Coordinates of C-alpha atoms and ligand atoms in Angstrom, one line a residue:
M1 CA 0.0 0.0 0.0
S2 CA 1.5 3.3 -1.1
Y3 CA 2.1 6.0 1.5
R4 CA -0.5 8.0 -0.3
E5 CA -3.1 5.6 1.0
S6 CA -1.6 5.4 4.4
V7 CA -1.9 7.0 7.8
I8 CA 1.1 7.9 9.9
Y9 CA 1.3 7.6 13.7
Q10 CA 4.1 9.6 15.4
I11 CA 5.8 8.1 18.4
Y12 CA 7.8 10.3 20.8
P13 CA 9.8 7.4 22.3
R14 CA 10.8 9.1 25.5
S15 CA 7.1 9.4 26.4
F16 CA 5.4 6.4 24.8
A17 CA 6.0 3.3 26.9
D18 CA 8.7 2.5 29.5
S19 CA 9.5 -1.2 29.8
D20 CA 12.2 -1.1 32.5
G21 CA 10.8 1.4 35.1
D22 CA 13.5 4.1 34.7
G23 CA 10.8 6.6 33.9
I24 CA 11.9 7.0 30.2
G25 CA 10.2 5.4 27.3
D26 CA 12.1 2.8 25.3
L27 CA 12.1 0.5 22.3
Q28 CA 10.9 -2.6 24.2
G29 CA 8.1 -0.4 25.4
I30 CA 7.1 0.3 21.8
I31 CA 7.4 -3.4 21.0
G32 CA 4.9 -4.1 23.7
K33 CA 2.4 -1.7 22.1
L34 CA 2.7 -2.9 18.5
D35 CA -0.5 -4.8 18.8
Y36 CA -2.3 -1.7 20.1
L37 CA -1.0 0.3 17.0
A38 CA -2.0 -2.4 14.6
E39 CA -5.5 -2.6 16.1
L40 CA -5.7 1.2 15.9
G41 CA -5.4 0.8 12.2
V42 CA -2.5 3.1 11.3
D43 CA 0.1 2.1 8.7
I44 CA 3.3 4.0 9.2
L45 CA 5.1 4.6 12.5
W46 CA 7.4 7.6 12.7
L47 CA 9.8 7.5 15.6
S48 CA 11.3 10.7 16.8
P49 CA 15.0 10.3 17.2
I50 CA 16.2 7.1 19.0
F51 CA 20.0 7.7 18.5
Q52 CA 22.8 8.3 20.9
S53 CA 22.4 11.8 22.3
P54 CA 23.1 13.9 25.3
N55 CA 19.5 15.1 25.1
A56 CA 20.0 18.9 24.9
D57 CA 17.0 18.8 22.7
N58 CA 15.6 15.3 23.6
G59 CA 17.4 13.4 20.9
Y60 CA 17.3 16.1 18.2
D61 CA 21.0 16.5 19.0
I62 CA 22.6 13.3 17.8
A63 CA 26.1 12.2 19.0
D64 CA 26.2 9.0 17.0
Y65 CA 23.8 8.4 14.1
E66 CA 24.4 4.6 14.0
A67 CA 24.0 3.9 17.7
I68 CA 20.8 3.6 19.8
M69 CA 20.4 5.8 22.8
P70 CA 21.2 3.5 25.7
E71 CA 18.2 4.7 27.7
F72 CA 16.0 3.5 24.8
G73 CA 17.7 0.1 24.4
T74 CA 20.1 -1.7 22.1
M75 CA 20.4 -2.3 18.4
A76 CA 19.0 -5.8 19.0
D77 CA 15.9 -4.1 20.4
F78 CA 15.7 -2.0 17.3
D79 CA 16.0 -5.0 15.0
A80 CA 13.2 -6.7 17.0
L81 CA 11.0 -3.6 16.8
L82 CA 11.5 -3.3 13.0
A83 CA 10.7 -7.0 12.5
G84 CA 7.7 -6.8 14.8
A85 CA 6.3 -3.8 13.0
H86 CA 6.7 -5.5 9.6
Q87 CA 5.1 -8.7 10.8
R88 CA 2.0 -6.7 11.6
G89 CA 2.0 -4.8 8.3
L90 CA 3.3 -1.6 9.9
K91 CA 6.1 0.4 8.3
L92 CA 8.7 2.2 10.3
I93 CA 10.4 5.5 9.5
L94 CA 13.2 7.2 11.4
D95 CA 13.9 10.8 12.1
L96 CA 16.8 12.1 10.0
V97 CA 18.4 15.0 11.8
V98 CA 21.1 16.2 9.5
N99 CA 20.9 20.0 9.6
H100 CA 23.0 19.7 12.8
S101 CA 24.5 17.1 15.0
S102 CA 25.3 17.2 18.7
D103 CA 28.5 19.0 19.8
E104 CA 29.3 15.6 21.3
H105 CA 29.5 13.9 18.0
R106 CA 33.0 12.8 17.2
W107 CA 33.0 14.9 14.0
F108 CA 32.5 18.0 16.0
Q109 CA 35.0 16.9 18.7
E110 CA 37.6 16.7 15.9
S111 CA 36.4 19.7 14.0
R112 CA 36.9 22.1 16.9
R113 CA 40.4 20.8 17.6
S114 CA 42.2 23.0 15.0
K115 CA 41.6 24.9 11.8
T116 CA 43.4 22.3 9.8
N117 CA 41.7 19.2 11.3
P118 CA 40.3 17.0 8.5
Y119 CA 36.8 17.4 10.0
R120 CA 37.0 21.2 10.3
N121 CA 34.8 21.7 7.3
Y122 CA 32.1 19.3 8.5
Y123 CA 30.8 22.3 10.4
I124 CA 30.4 26.0 9.7
W125 CA 33.2 28.1 11.2
Q126 CA 33.7 31.8 10.7
S127 CA 36.1 34.4 12.1
P128 CA 34.8 37.1 14.5
R129 CA 34.1 40.6 13.2
P130 CA 37.0 43.0 13.9
D131 CA 35.4 43.9 17.3
G132 CA 35.2 40.3 18.3
S133 CA 31.5 40.0 17.8
P134 CA 29.8 37.1 15.9
P135 CA 30.1 37.0 12.1
N136 CA 26.5 38.2 11.6
N137 CA 23.3 38.9 13.6
W138 CA 21.6 35.6 13.0
Q139 CA 19.5 34.3 16.0
S140 CA 19.1 30.8 17.3
F141 CA 15.6 29.2 17.5
F142 CA 16.4 28.5 21.2
S143 CA 17.3 32.2 22.1
G144 CA 20.4 34.3 21.7
P145 CA 22.9 34.5 18.8
A146 CA 23.2 31.6 16.4
W147 CA 27.0 31.7 16.7
K148 CA 29.2 30.5 19.5
L149 CA 32.8 31.4 20.0
D150 CA 35.1 28.4 20.4
E151 CA 38.1 29.5 22.5
Q152 CA 40.3 26.7 21.1
T153 CA 40.6 28.2 17.6
G154 CA 39.1 31.6 18.2
E155 CA 36.4 31.1 15.6
Y156 CA 32.6 31.0 15.8
Y157 CA 30.5 28.0 14.8
L158 CA 27.0 28.3 13.6
H159 CA 24.1 26.7 15.5
L160 CA 20.6 27.7 14.3
F161 CA 19.2 25.7 17.3
A162 CA 20.9 25.2 20.7
D163 CA 24.6 25.8 21.1
K164 CA 24.9 22.0 21.6
Q165 CA 23.5 21.6 18.1
P166 CA 26.2 22.8 15.6
D167 CA 25.0 23.1 12.0
L168 CA 26.6 20.6 9.6
N169 CA 28.3 22.1 6.5
W170 CA 26.4 20.7 3.5
E171 CA 28.7 22.6 1.1
H172 CA 31.3 20.0 2.0
E173 CA 31.1 17.0 -0.3
L174 CA 32.7 14.6 2.2
L175 CA 30.1 15.5 4.8
R176 CA 27.3 14.8 2.4
Q177 CA 28.8 11.4 1.5
E178 CA 29.0 10.5 5.2
I179 CA 25.3 11.3 5.6
Y180 CA 24.3 9.3 2.6
Q181 CA 26.3 6.3 3.9
M182 CA 24.5 6.6 7.2
M183 CA 21.2 6.7 5.5
R184 CA 22.1 3.5 3.6
F185 CA 23.0 1.9 6.9
W186 CA 19.5 2.2 8.1
L187 CA 17.8 1.5 4.8
D188 CA 19.9 -1.7 4.4
K189 CA 18.5 -2.7 7.8
G190 CA 15.1 -2.4 6.3
V191 CA 13.6 0.8 7.6
D192 CA 10.9 2.2 5.3
G193 CA 12.0 5.8 5.1
F194 CA 12.7 9.0 6.9
R195 CA 11.1 12.1 8.3
M196 CA 13.6 14.8 7.6
D197 CA 14.2 17.4 10.3
V198 CA 14.3 21.1 9.2
I199 CA 15.4 19.8 5.8
P200 CA 14.9 23.2 4.0
F201 CA 17.7 24.6 6.2
L202 CA 20.6 22.5 4.7
S203 CA 21.8 25.1 2.3
K204 CA 23.0 28.4 3.9
E205 CA 23.1 31.8 2.4
P206 CA 26.6 32.3 1.0
G207 CA 28.6 35.0 2.6
F208 CA 26.4 34.9 5.8
P209 CA 24.7 38.3 5.4
D210 CA 22.9 39.9 8.3
Y211 CA 19.1 39.6 8.3
P212 CA 17.7 42.0 5.7
E213 CA 16.3 45.2 7.0
G214 CA 13.0 44.7 8.9
R215 CA 13.4 41.0 9.2
F216 CA 15.7 40.7 12.2
G217 CA 15.1 37.3 13.8
D218 CA 12.9 36.0 11.0
L219 CA 14.0 32.4 11.1
T220 CA 12.2 31.4 7.9
I221 CA 15.1 33.3 6.2
H222 CA 17.2 30.2 6.7
A223 CA 15.0 28.0 4.6
N224 CA 15.2 27.3 0.9
G225 CA 18.9 28.3 0.5
P226 CA 20.4 28.4 -3.0
R227 CA 21.7 24.8 -3.1
I228 CA 18.8 23.0 -1.3
H229 CA 17.3 21.4 -4.3
E230 CA 20.7 20.3 -5.7
F231 CA 21.4 18.6 -2.3
L232 CA 18.1 16.9 -2.2
Q233 CA 18.3 15.7 -5.8
E234 CA 21.8 14.4 -5.0
M235 CA 20.4 12.6 -1.9
H236 CA 17.6 11.1 -4.0
R237 CA 20.1 9.9 -6.7
E238 CA 22.6 8.5 -4.3
V239 CA 20.3 7.0 -1.7
L240 CA 16.5 7.3 -1.9
A241 CA 16.0 6.1 -5.5
R242 CA 17.8 2.9 -4.6
Y243 CA 15.4 1.7 -2.0
T244 CA 11.7 0.9 -1.4
A245 CA 9.6 0.2 1.7
Y246 CA 9.7 -3.4 2.8
D247 CA 6.6 -4.3 0.8
G248 CA 8.1 -2.9 -2.4
T249 CA 6.0 0.3 -2.4
P250 CA 7.8 3.7 -2.6
L251 CA 10.1 4.7 0.1
I252 CA 8.5 7.1 2.6
T253 CA 10.2 10.5 2.8
I254 CA 8.7 13.5 4.6
G255 CA 10.3 16.9 4.8
E256 CA 9.7 19.0 7.8
G257 CA 8.8 22.1 5.8
F258 CA 9.7 25.0 8.1
G259 CA 9.9 28.1 6.1
V260 CA 8.4 26.5 2.9
S261 CA 5.3 28.3 1.5
A262 CA 2.5 26.5 -0.3
G263 CA 3.8 28.0 -3.5
Q264 CA 7.3 26.6 -3.0
A265 CA 6.2 23.1 -1.9
N266 CA 6.2 21.4 -5.2
L267 CA 9.8 22.3 -5.7
Y268 CA 10.4 19.7 -2.9
V269 CA 7.6 17.2 -3.6
G270 CA 6.5 17.7 -7.2
E271 CA 6.5 14.2 -8.8
N272 CA 9.0 15.3 -11.5
R273 CA 11.5 16.7 -9.1
R274 CA 13.0 13.5 -7.6
E275 CA 13.4 15.0 -4.2
L276 CA 10.9 14.1 -1.5
G277 CA 7.6 12.2 -1.3
M278 CA 5.8 14.5 1.2
I279 CA 6.2 17.7 3.1
Y280 CA 4.5 19.1 6.1
H281 CA 4.1 22.8 6.6
F282 CA 4.0 25.2 9.5
D283 CA 1.2 27.5 8.4
H284 CA -1.0 26.3 11.2
A285 CA 1.7 25.5 13.8
V286 CA 1.8 27.6 16.9
P287 CA 4.4 30.4 16.5
R288 CA 7.0 30.0 19.2
E289 CA 9.9 32.4 18.5
E290 CA 11.3 33.6 21.8
Y291 CA 9.3 36.8 22.1
R292 CA 6.1 34.8 21.7
F293 CA 6.4 33.5 25.3
L294 CA 5.3 37.0 26.4
N295 CA 3.4 38.0 23.3
P296 CA 1.7 34.9 21.9
A297 CA 0.1 35.0 18.5
P298 CA -3.7 34.9 18.7
E299 CA -5.1 31.4 17.9
L300 CA -6.2 31.0 14.3
T301 CA -9.8 31.5 13.6
L302 CA -11.7 28.7 11.8
P303 CA -11.8 30.6 8.5
E304 CA -8.1 31.2 8.7
L305 CA -7.4 27.5 9.5
K306 CA -9.7 26.4 6.6
A307 CA -8.0 28.8 4.2
I308 CA -4.6 27.3 5.0
F309 CA -5.9 23.8 4.2
A310 CA -7.6 24.9 1.0
G311 CA -4.5 26.9 -0.1
W312 CA -2.2 23.9 0.4
N313 CA -4.5 21.6 -1.5
K314 CA -4.7 24.0 -4.4
A315 CA -0.9 24.5 -4.5
L316 CA 0.0 20.8 -4.4
D317 CA -2.7 19.6 -6.8
T318 CA -2.1 20.6 -10.4
T319 CA -5.3 19.2 -11.7
D320 CA -7.2 22.5 -11.5
N321 CA -4.1 24.6 -12.2
V322 CA -2.1 25.5 -15.2
P323 CA 0.2 22.5 -15.9
D324 CA 3.1 22.8 -13.7
P325 CA 6.5 21.4 -14.7
T326 CA 7.2 20.2 -11.2
G327 CA 4.2 17.8 -11.4
P328 CA 1.7 17.5 -8.6
G329 CA 3.0 17.0 -5.0
W330 CA 1.8 15.3 -1.9
Q331 CA 1.6 16.4 1.7
N332 CA 1.5 14.9 5.2
V333 CA -1.4 16.6 6.9
Y334 CA -1.5 16.9 10.7
F335 CA -3.0 18.8 13.6
G336 CA -0.4 17.9 16.3
N337 CA 3.2 16.7 16.7
H338 CA 5.9 16.9 19.3
D339 CA 6.5 20.6 18.5
N340 CA 3.0 21.8 19.2
P341 CA 0.7 21.9 22.1
R342 CA -2.2 19.5 22.0
V343 CA -4.7 20.0 19.2
L344 CA -7.7 19.3 21.4
S345 CA -6.7 22.3 23.6
R346 CA -6.2 24.5 20.5
F347 CA -9.3 23.8 18.4
G348 CA -11.5 21.5 20.6
E349 CA -13.1 21.8 24.0
P350 CA -11.5 19.3 26.3
D351 CA -13.5 20.5 29.4
G352 CA -17.0 20.6 28.2
F353 CA -17.0 18.3 25.1
H354 CA -14.0 16.2 25.4
D355 CA -15.2 13.1 23.5
E356 CA -17.2 15.0 20.9
S357 CA -14.5 17.5 20.0
G358 CA -11.8 14.8 20.1
M359 CA -13.9 12.8 17.5
L360 CA -14.6 15.9 15.5
L361 CA -10.9 16.6 15.1
A362 CA -10.4 13.0 14.0
T363 CA -13.2 13.2 11.4
V364 CA -11.7 16.4 9.9
L365 CA -8.1 15.1 9.9
L366 CA -8.9 11.6 8.5
T367 CA -11.0 12.9 5.7
Q368 CA -8.3 15.2 4.4
R369 CA -6.5 14.8 1.1
G370 CA -2.8 13.9 1.9
T371 CA -1.3 11.4 4.2
P372 CA -2.7 12.2 7.7
G373 CA -0.4 12.0 10.7
I374 CA -1.8 11.2 14.1
Y375 CA 0.3 12.3 17.1
Q376 CA 0.5 9.8 20.0
G377 CA -2.3 10.3 22.5
D378 CA -4.5 12.3 20.1
E379 CA -6.4 9.1 19.5
I380 CA -7.7 9.2 23.1
G381 CA -8.0 13.0 23.2
M382 CA -5.0 14.0 25.3
S383 CA -5.1 17.7 26.2
N384 CA -2.6 20.3 27.4
C385 CA -1.1 19.6 30.8
P386 CA -1.5 22.2 33.6
F387 CA 2.1 23.0 34.6
A388 CA 2.2 24.7 38.0
S389 CA 5.6 26.4 37.6
V390 CA 8.2 27.0 35.1
S391 CA 10.4 24.4 36.8
E392 CA 8.0 21.7 35.7
F393 CA 8.7 22.2 32.0
D394 CA 11.6 20.3 30.4
D395 CA 11.9 21.9 27.0
I396 CA 15.1 23.8 26.3
Q397 CA 13.1 26.3 24.3
V398 CA 11.0 27.2 27.4
K399 CA 14.0 27.3 29.7
N400 CA 16.1 29.5 27.4
A401 CA 13.2 31.9 26.7
Y402 CA 12.5 32.2 30.4
R403 CA 16.1 33.0 31.1
E404 CA 16.2 35.7 28.4
L405 CA 12.7 37.2 28.9
V406 CA 12.1 36.9 32.6
E407 CA 15.4 36.4 34.4
K408 CA 17.5 38.7 32.3
G409 CA 14.8 40.8 30.6
G410 CA 12.6 41.5 33.6
G411 CA 9.4 40.3 32.0
S412 CA 6.5 39.0 34.0
A413 CA 7.0 35.5 35.4
S414 CA 3.3 34.9 35.8
K415 CA 2.5 36.0 32.2
F416 CA 5.3 33.7 31.0
L417 CA 3.8 30.8 32.8
T418 CA 0.3 31.5 31.5
V419 CA 1.6 31.6 27.9
A420 CA 3.8 28.5 28.3
N421 CA 0.8 26.7 29.5
R422 CA -0.8 27.5 26.2
I423 CA 2.1 27.2 23.6
A424 CA 4.9 25.0 25.0
R425 CA 6.0 21.9 23.3
D426 CA 6.0 20.0 26.6
H427 CA 2.2 19.6 26.4
A428 CA 2.8 17.0 23.6
R429 CA 5.5 15.3 25.5
T430 CA 3.9 14.3 28.8
P431 CA 3.7 10.5 29.2
M432 CA 1.2 8.6 27.1
Q433 CA -1.9 7.9 29.2
W434 CA -2.3 4.2 29.1
A435 CA -4.2 3.6 32.4
N436 CA -5.5 5.4 35.4
V437 CA -2.8 4.1 37.8
P438 CA 0.3 5.8 39.2
G439 CA 2.7 6.4 36.3
A440 CA -0.2 6.3 33.9
G441 CA 0.7 2.8 32.8
F442 CA 3.6 4.5 31.1
T443 CA 6.1 3.6 33.8
T444 CA 6.3 1.8 37.1
G445 CA 8.9 4.3 38.1
T446 CA 8.9 8.1 38.2
S447 CA 8.3 9.6 34.8
W448 CA 10.8 12.0 33.4
L449 CA 8.1 14.6 32.7
K450 CA 4.9 14.9 34.8
V451 CA 1.8 12.9 34.0
N452 CA -1.2 15.0 32.9
P453 CA -3.7 14.7 35.8
A454 CA -6.4 14.2 33.1
V455 CA -5.3 10.6 33.0
A456 CA -8.0 9.9 35.6
Q457 CA -10.6 10.4 32.9
V458 CA -8.6 10.1 29.7
N459 CA -6.7 6.8 29.2
V460 CA -6.4 3.9 26.8
V461 CA -7.8 1.2 29.2
A462 CA -11.0 3.0 29.8
Q463 CA -11.5 3.8 26.2
Q464 CA -10.8 0.3 25.1
Q465 CA -13.7 -0.8 27.2
S466 CA -16.2 1.5 25.5
A467 CA -17.5 1.2 22.0
T468 CA -18.3 4.9 22.0
S469 CA -14.9 6.2 23.1
V470 CA -12.7 8.5 21.1
L471 CA -10.3 5.6 20.6
S472 CA -13.0 3.3 19.2
Y473 CA -14.1 6.1 16.9
Y474 CA -10.5 6.5 15.5
Q475 CA -10.5 2.8 14.9
K476 CA -13.7 2.9 13.0
L477 CA -12.7 5.9 10.9
L478 CA -9.3 4.5 10.1
R479 CA -10.8 1.2 8.8
W480 CA -13.3 3.2 6.7
R481 CA -10.6 5.5 5.3
K482 CA -8.5 2.5 4.3
Q483 CA -11.2 1.1 2.1
T484 CA -12.4 4.4 0.6
P485 CA -10.3 5.5 -2.4
A486 CA -12.0 8.9 -2.6
M487 CA -10.4 9.7 0.8
H488 CA -6.9 9.0 -0.7
Y489 CA -7.2 10.5 -4.2
G490 CA -10.3 12.6 -4.3
T491 CA -10.0 16.3 -4.8
Y492 CA -10.6 18.7 -2.0
R493 CA -13.1 21.6 -2.1
D494 CA -14.0 23.8 0.8
L495 CA -17.8 24.4 0.7
L496 CA -18.2 27.1 3.3
P497 CA -14.8 29.0 3.5
D498 CA -16.2 31.9 5.4
H499 CA -18.4 30.2 7.9
P500 CA -17.1 31.1 11.4
T501 CA -17.9 27.7 13.1
L502 CA -18.5 25.1 10.4
W503 CA -15.8 23.3 8.4
A504 CA -17.5 21.7 5.4
F505 CA -15.6 20.2 2.5
E506 CA -16.1 17.8 -0.3
R507 CA -13.8 15.0 -1.5
N508 CA -14.5 13.9 -5.1
L509 CA -13.0 11.0 -7.0
N510 CA -14.4 10.8 -10.5
G511 CA -17.8 11.6 -9.2
V512 CA -17.7 9.6 -6.1
R513 CA -18.4 12.3 -3.5
Y514 CA -18.2 12.6 0.2
V515 CA -18.9 15.6 2.3
T516 CA -17.5 16.2 5.8
V517 CA -19.3 18.7 8.0
A518 CA -17.9 19.6 11.4
N519 CA -19.4 22.0 13.9
F520 CA -16.5 23.7 15.8
S521 CA -18.6 25.0 18.6
G522 CA -20.4 24.1 21.8
Q523 CA -23.7 25.4 20.3
A524 CA -26.0 23.5 18.0
S525 CA -26.1 24.8 14.4
V526 CA -28.5 24.5 11.5
L527 CA -27.2 22.3 8.7
P528 CA -26.9 24.8 5.9
P529 CA -29.0 24.1 2.9
G530 CA -27.4 22.1 0.2
L531 CA -25.4 20.0 2.8
A532 CA -28.0 17.3 3.3
G533 CA -27.1 13.8 2.5
T534 CA -26.9 10.3 3.7
A535 CA -24.7 9.9 6.7
V536 CA -21.8 7.5 6.5
L537 CA -20.1 8.0 9.8
G538 CA -20.3 10.6 12.6
N539 CA -19.8 11.2 16.3
Y540 CA -23.5 11.4 17.2
N541 CA -25.9 8.6 16.9
S542 CA -28.9 10.3 15.5
M543 CA -28.0 12.7 12.7
T544 CA -30.8 15.3 12.4
S545 CA -31.2 18.4 10.3
E546 CA -29.4 20.2 13.1
L547 CA -25.8 19.8 14.0
Q548 CA -25.2 19.1 17.7
P549 CA -22.4 20.8 19.7
W550 CA -19.1 19.6 18.2
E551 CA -20.9 17.2 15.9
A552 CA -19.0 15.9 12.8
R553 CA -20.4 13.8 10.1
I554 CA -19.3 12.3 6.8
M555 CA -22.1 12.1 4.2
T556 CA -22.7 11.1 0.7
P557 CA -24.5 14.1 -0.8
N558 CA -28.0 13.7 -2.1
Ligands
GLC601 C1 12.7 20.2 14.4 C2 12.2 19.2 15.4 C3 12.3 19.9 16.7 C4 13.7 20.2 17.0 C5 14.4 21.0 15.9 C6 15.8 21.0 16.0 O1 11.9 21.4 14.3 O2 10.9 18.8 15.1 O3 11.7 19.1 17.8 O4 13.8 20.9 18.2 O5 14.0 20.5 14.7 O6 16.3 19.7 15.7

C-alpha cells in the first residue's frame, strides 16, 4: 500500500512506553504496544530520534547516528522492533536530523580541535568581526545569537538551534557522503524511510549576510537556501532512489517544511522533481519564537485554518491549475506533533465536550487529502497539561526563553507561565496515558516529565472498554478510510470557506463524492441548505437536520 493511501502515527519514544521502570520510554516499550497500534489501524510509524544523544533537545542533538540511545535500548531491540512492525504490516520510519548534530558527535570533537583538522569543514566556522562579535546577527531558535565562539581556535561556529547543536556544513562533499552512507546503513537494515528534520535549512546563504532590514530574527530566512534542491536531488540519486519500503512500495520521505510556503512546496515534492515524497508545513503551527512567550500570537480563527488547508490543497494539486513542470505534489497533513501543544486544547473543547470535540478533530483530519499524521495520544483525546511552575517544564526552548525574557529581561514571570501553559512543546511530551494508575501505565517508576492529571478520565484502558470512546471512533474511521479510495485520491473543495464555526468540505474522486461537515462550537447549528445527504459516519448517533455541539459527520451528498 502506497504511502498516499496510508496514515502515519508519530511516536515520541521518550514518552510512549517504558518497559524497564526508569521513567523514560524505550524500544521494548514500543514493541509491547505494536498490537495496540496495529489494532488502531495506522500504517506507518514515525519514531522521533532514537539515537545516541546527550539530550540537549531530547534526541534532536545526535552524537552517533548509528547507535541507539542506551536509555532506549540496544540495536537488537531496534531490530526486533522493526521486525515486529513489519510482521504486523506496519512500516517504520526514522527521524533524519542532518541540519545539525550534537556538539558531542566525534565529527565536532575533531572539528573544533584545529583549523586544519580534516573534520574542520564538516561544520560552519567563521572568524569574529573585527570587534570580536559574531560574524552576523543571526538568531538561534532557542534564544540568543546563532553563533558561539570556540576558544580553542578563536572562531565562531553556527548553531541555528541550541549551542549544543552545531550546524553541519552541506557545502562540504565529504560530509554529504557520510550522511548518505549513514542513510544507507538504516535503509539496508530495512527501515521504510525517513522524516527529515528542518530539511529546508541545509543550504546556507553564501557570505552569511545579516538579516535583511526589517526581518531581524525572522528564522524562515534560513529555509530554501540556494543549493537546497541540488542537495536533495543528489540525496535522491545517491540514496533514496535505490530503496523501497519493505513491501516494495515507494520509500517514505517526509520533509519538515519549516519556512516553505505553499507556492514553494512542489519544488520539494513535485513528482518530476526527484526529491521528497511528502512535506508538512507550519502555516497552522503555533508560532513560538522567543518573544512569543510573552506576546503569543492569537489562535487561528476557523476561517483562517480552513484557508490554510484549502490553499495547500490547491498549491499541491495541479489538476485544477495550469500545468506545472514540477508535477503534482503530496503532503503529510497533521494537527499535532511533538513541537506543538495538544490540538484538542487548541481547536477543541476538552473540558465541556472532550469526546465530541476529540472525535470531530479525528473526522476532519482523517477525511483530508494527503497522508494524515496522528500524534501519539491524540487518538484518546489527550489535552494540554496544567504546569504549575516554570520548573515543571523540560523543553530547552521554554528554559532559554525564560532566562532571556524573565530572568534577564525582567518580563512578568506569571505572564510567561500562562503563555507557556498555552504554547509550550511539553504539552505534547507528557507521558502517554495508558491507564488510570500511578505512572499512567507508562512507567512503574517516576516519569521524566509529569503525567497529565487528566489521566484519571482520559486513558487507553477506559477507552478500550467503550464502543463509543474517542479511541473506538478512531479505529472505525481508520478502517473506513483505508477502504475508501475517494479519501486518498479525491479532490478537496471547501464548501463554506467563510463560515465562522462550520468546516464543510467535499472530496470527489471521479464523481464519487463525500462531504465532511464539522461544527467547531459548543452550540447546536443549523445544517446549511445544500449540505443534506446520507450519513456514512459521525460522532453522534442520530443525525438530524441540526448539527449538535461539536458534531461531525461524513455524508454522501443527495
Ligand atoms: C525540528 C524538530 C524539533 C527540534 C528542531 C531541532 O523542528 O521537530 O523538535 O527541536 O528541529 O532539531
